[in-house]
PDB file of C-alpha atoms in Angstrom:
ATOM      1  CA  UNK A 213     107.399  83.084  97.039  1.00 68.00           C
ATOM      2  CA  UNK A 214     107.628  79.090  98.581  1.00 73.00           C
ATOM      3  CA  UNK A 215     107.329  76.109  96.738  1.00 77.00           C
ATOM      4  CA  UNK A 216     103.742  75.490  98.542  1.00 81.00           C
ATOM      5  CA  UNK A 217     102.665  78.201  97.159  1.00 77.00           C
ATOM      6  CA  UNK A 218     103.019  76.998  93.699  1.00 80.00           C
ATOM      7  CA  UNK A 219     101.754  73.524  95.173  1.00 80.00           C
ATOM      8  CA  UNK A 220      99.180  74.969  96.649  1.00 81.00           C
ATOM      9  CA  UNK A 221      97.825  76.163  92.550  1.00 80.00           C
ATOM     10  CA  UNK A 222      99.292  72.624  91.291  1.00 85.00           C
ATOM     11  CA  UNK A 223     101.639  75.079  89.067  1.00 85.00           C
ATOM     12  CA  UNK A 224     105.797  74.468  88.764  1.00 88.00           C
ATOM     13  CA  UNK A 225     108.649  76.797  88.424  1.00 88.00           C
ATOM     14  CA  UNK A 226     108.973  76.406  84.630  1.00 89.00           C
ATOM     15  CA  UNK A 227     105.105  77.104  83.851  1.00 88.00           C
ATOM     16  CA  UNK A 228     105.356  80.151  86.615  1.00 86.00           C
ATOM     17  CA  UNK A 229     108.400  81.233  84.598  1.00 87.00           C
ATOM     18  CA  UNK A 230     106.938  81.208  81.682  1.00 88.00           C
ATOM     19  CA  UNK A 231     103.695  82.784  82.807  1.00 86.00           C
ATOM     20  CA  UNK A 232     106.082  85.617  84.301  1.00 85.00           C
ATOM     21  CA  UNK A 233     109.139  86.117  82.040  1.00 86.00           C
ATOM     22  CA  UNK A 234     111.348  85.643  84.940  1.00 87.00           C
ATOM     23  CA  UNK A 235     113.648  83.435  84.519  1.00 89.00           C
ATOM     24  CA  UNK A 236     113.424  79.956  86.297  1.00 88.00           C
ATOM     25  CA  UNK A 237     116.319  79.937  87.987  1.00 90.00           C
ATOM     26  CA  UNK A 238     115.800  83.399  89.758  1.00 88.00           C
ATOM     27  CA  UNK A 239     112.536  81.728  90.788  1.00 86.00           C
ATOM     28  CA  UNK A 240     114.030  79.049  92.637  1.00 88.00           C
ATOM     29  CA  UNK A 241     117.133  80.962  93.848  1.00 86.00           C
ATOM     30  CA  UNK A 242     113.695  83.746  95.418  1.00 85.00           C
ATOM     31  CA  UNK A 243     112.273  80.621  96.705  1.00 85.00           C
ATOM     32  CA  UNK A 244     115.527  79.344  98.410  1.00 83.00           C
ATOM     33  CA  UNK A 245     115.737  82.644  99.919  1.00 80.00           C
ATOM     34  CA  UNK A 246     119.532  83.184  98.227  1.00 78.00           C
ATOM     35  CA  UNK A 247     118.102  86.303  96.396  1.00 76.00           C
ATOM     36  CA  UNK A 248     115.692  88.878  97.580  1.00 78.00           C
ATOM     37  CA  UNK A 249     112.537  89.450  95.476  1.00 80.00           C
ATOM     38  CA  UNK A 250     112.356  92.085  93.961  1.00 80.00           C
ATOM     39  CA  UNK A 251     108.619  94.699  94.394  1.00 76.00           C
ATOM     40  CA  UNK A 252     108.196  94.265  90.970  1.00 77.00           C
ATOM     41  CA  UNK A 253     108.872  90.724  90.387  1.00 82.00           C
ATOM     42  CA  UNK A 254     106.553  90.016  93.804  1.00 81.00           C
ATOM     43  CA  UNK A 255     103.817  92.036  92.158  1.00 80.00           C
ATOM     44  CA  UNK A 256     104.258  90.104  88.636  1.00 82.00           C
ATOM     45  CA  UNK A 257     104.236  87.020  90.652  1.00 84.00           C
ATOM     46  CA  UNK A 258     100.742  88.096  92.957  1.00 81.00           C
ATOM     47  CA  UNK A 259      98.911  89.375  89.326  1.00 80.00           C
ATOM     48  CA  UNK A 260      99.952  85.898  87.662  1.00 82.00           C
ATOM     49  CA  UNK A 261      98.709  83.632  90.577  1.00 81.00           C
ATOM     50  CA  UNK A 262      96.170  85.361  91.619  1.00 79.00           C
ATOM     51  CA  UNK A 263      97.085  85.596  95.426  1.00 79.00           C
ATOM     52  CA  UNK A 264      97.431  88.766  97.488  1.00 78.00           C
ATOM     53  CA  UNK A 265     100.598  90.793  97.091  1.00 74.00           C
ATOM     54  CA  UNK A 266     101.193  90.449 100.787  1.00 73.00           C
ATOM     55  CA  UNK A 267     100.977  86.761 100.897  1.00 75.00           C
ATOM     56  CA  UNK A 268     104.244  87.340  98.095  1.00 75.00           C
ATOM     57  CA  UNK A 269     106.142  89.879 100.031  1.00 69.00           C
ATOM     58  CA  UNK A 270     105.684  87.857 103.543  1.00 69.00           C
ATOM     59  CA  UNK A 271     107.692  84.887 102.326  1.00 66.00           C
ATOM     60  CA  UNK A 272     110.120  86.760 100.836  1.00 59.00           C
ATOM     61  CA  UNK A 273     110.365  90.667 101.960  1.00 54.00           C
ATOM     62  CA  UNK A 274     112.247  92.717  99.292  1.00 48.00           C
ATOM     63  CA  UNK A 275     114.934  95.218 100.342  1.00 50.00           C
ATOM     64  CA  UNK A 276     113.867  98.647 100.285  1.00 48.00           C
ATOM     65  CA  UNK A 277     117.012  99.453  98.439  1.00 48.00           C
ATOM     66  CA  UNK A 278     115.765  97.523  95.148  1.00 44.00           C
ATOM     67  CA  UNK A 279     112.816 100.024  95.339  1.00 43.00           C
ATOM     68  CA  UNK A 280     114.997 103.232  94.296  1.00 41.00           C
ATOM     69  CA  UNK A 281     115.340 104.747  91.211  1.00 37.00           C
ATOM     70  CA  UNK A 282     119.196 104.527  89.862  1.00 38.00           C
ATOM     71  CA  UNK A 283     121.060 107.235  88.831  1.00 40.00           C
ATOM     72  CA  UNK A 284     120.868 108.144  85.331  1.00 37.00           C
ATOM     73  CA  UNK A 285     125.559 107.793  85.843  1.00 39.00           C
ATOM     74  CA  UNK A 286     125.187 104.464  87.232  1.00 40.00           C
ATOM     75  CA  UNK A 287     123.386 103.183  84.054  1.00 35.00           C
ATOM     76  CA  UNK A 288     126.249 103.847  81.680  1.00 38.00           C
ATOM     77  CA  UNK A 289     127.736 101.346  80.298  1.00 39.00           C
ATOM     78  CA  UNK A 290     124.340  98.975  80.538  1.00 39.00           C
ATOM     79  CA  UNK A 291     122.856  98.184  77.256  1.00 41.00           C
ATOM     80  CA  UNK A 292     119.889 100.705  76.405  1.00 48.00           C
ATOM     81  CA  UNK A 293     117.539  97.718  76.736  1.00 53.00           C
ATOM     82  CA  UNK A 294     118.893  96.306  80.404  1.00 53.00           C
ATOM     83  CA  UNK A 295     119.392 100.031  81.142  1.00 51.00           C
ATOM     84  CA  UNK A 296     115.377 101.062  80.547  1.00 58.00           C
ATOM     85  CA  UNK A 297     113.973  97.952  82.114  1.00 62.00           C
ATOM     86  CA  UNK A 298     116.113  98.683  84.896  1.00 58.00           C
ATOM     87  CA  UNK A 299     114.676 102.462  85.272  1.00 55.00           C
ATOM     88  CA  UNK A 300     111.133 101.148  84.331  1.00 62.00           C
ATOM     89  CA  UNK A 301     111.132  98.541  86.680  1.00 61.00           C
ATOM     90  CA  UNK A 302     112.780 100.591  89.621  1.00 64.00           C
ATOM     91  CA  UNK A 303     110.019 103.797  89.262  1.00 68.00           C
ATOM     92  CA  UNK A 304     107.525 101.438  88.292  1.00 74.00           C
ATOM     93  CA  UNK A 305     108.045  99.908  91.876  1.00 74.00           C
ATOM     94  CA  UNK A 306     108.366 103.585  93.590  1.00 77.00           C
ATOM     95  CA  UNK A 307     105.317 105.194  91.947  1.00 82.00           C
ATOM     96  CA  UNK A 308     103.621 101.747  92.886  1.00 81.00           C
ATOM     97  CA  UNK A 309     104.798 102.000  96.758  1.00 82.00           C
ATOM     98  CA  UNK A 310     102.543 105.397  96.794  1.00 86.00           C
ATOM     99  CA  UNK A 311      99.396 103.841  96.044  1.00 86.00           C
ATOM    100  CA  UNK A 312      97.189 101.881  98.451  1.00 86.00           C
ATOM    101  CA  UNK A 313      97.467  98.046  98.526  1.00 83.00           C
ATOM    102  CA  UNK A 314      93.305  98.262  97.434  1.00 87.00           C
ATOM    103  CA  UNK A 315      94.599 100.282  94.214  1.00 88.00           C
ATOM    104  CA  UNK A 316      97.156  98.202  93.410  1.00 84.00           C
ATOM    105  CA  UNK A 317      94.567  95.602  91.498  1.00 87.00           C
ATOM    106  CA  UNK A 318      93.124  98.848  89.626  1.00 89.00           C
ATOM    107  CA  UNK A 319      96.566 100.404  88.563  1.00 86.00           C
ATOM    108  CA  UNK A 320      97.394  96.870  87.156  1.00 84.00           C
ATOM    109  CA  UNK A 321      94.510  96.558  85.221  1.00 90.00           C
ATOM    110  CA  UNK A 322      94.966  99.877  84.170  1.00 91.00           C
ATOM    111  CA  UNK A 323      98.578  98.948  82.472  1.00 87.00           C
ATOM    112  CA  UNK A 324      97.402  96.028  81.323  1.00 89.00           C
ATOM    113  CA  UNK A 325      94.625  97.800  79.119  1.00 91.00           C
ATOM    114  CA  UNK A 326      96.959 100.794  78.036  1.00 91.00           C
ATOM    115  CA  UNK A 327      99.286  98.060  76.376  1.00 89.00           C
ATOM    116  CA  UNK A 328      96.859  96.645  74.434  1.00 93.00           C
ATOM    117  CA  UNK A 329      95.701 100.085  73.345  1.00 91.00           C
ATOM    118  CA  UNK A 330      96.822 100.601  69.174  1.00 92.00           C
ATOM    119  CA  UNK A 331     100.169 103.794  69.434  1.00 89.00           C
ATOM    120  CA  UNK A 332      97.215 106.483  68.297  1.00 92.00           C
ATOM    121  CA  UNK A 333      94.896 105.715  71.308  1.00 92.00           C
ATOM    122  CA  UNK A 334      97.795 105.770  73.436  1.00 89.00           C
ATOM    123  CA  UNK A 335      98.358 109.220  72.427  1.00 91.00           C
ATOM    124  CA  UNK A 336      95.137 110.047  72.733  1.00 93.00           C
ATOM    125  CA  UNK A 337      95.060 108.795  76.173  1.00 92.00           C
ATOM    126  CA  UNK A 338      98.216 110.958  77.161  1.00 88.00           C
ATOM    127  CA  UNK A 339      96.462 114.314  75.791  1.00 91.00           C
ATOM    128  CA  UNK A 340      93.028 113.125  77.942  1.00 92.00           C
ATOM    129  CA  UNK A 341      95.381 112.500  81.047  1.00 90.00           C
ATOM    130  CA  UNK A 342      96.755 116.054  80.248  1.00 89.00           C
ATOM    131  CA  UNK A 343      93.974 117.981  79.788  1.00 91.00           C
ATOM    132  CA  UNK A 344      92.601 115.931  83.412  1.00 92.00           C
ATOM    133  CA  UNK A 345      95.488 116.722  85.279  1.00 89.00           C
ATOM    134  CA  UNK A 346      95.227 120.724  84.808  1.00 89.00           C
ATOM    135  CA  UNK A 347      92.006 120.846  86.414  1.00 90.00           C
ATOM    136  CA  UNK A 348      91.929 117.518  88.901  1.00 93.00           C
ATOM    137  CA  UNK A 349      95.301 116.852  90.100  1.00 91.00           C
ATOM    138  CA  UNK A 350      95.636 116.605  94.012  1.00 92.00           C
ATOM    139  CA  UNK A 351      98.275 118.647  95.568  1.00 91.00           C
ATOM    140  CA  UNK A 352      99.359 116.206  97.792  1.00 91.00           C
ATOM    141  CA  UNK A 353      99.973 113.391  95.129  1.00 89.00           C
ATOM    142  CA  UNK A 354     102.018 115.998  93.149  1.00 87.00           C
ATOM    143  CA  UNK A 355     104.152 116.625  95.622  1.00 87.00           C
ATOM    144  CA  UNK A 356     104.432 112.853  96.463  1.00 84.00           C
ATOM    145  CA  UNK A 357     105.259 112.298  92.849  1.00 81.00           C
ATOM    146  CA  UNK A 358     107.998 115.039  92.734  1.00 81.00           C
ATOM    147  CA  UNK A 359     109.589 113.431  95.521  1.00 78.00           C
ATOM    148  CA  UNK A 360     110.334 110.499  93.565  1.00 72.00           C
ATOM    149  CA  UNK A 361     113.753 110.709  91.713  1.00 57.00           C
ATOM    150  CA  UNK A 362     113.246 110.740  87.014  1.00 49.00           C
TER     151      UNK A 362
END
């Protein structure tokens, strides 16, 4: 993320904050380089301005260390709430890594539309999903997906 970027769309750090939920001072400490972005917070900041991923993770590569999943031991002591956006955000970002950059649009979209789903159509979702997986899941992608620390 640079400042021309967000000159580029005629948008400052405080609306791009507030269009993101990240804070604005991590958004100017990412664009003075003094802290890596993170895949996550690139992605959020691609999907809000519109740009291609890449053009986010150029300027500012993330460490592939803030892509792992942390052990369950090292988030004692968090609060539950830091502690599951910190798990959801980290195998978020690993499940993401799998997918081709051309899906990435798709499996965003697809989010997006299972949060504004009412808590019965989510469920019904999850049994669809289920009943899919028995007889369409591809071998490969399983094993991918196992490989990827809960």
């Amino acid at each position: 993320m640079s400042k021309e970027t967000l000159d580029k769309i005629r948008m400052n750090v405080e609306t791009h904050s507030r269009n993101t939920g990240v804070p604005a001072p991590t958004i100017y400490s990412i664009i003075r380089r003094d802290t890596p972005i993170r895949y996550d917070t690139a992605l959020r900041f691609a999907n809000t301005l519109d740009i291609p991923l890449a053009t986010i993770c150029n300027e500012n590569p993330y460490k592939e260390e803030d892509k792992s999943l942390p052990e369950v031991g090292k988030l004692v002591g968090m609060s539950d709430q830091r502690s599951k956006k910190a798990y959801l955000s980290n195998r978020t970002s690993a499940i993401f890594t799998k997918f081709d950059y051309s899906d990435l649009p798709k499996v965003d979209q697809l989010i997006a539309d299972f949060f504004v789903l009412d808590d019965m159509t989510r469920e019904e979702l999850f049994e669809y999903i289920t009943l899919l997986k028995k007889n369409h899941s591809d071998p490969e992608r399983l094993k991918i997906l196992k490989e990827i620390k809960k």
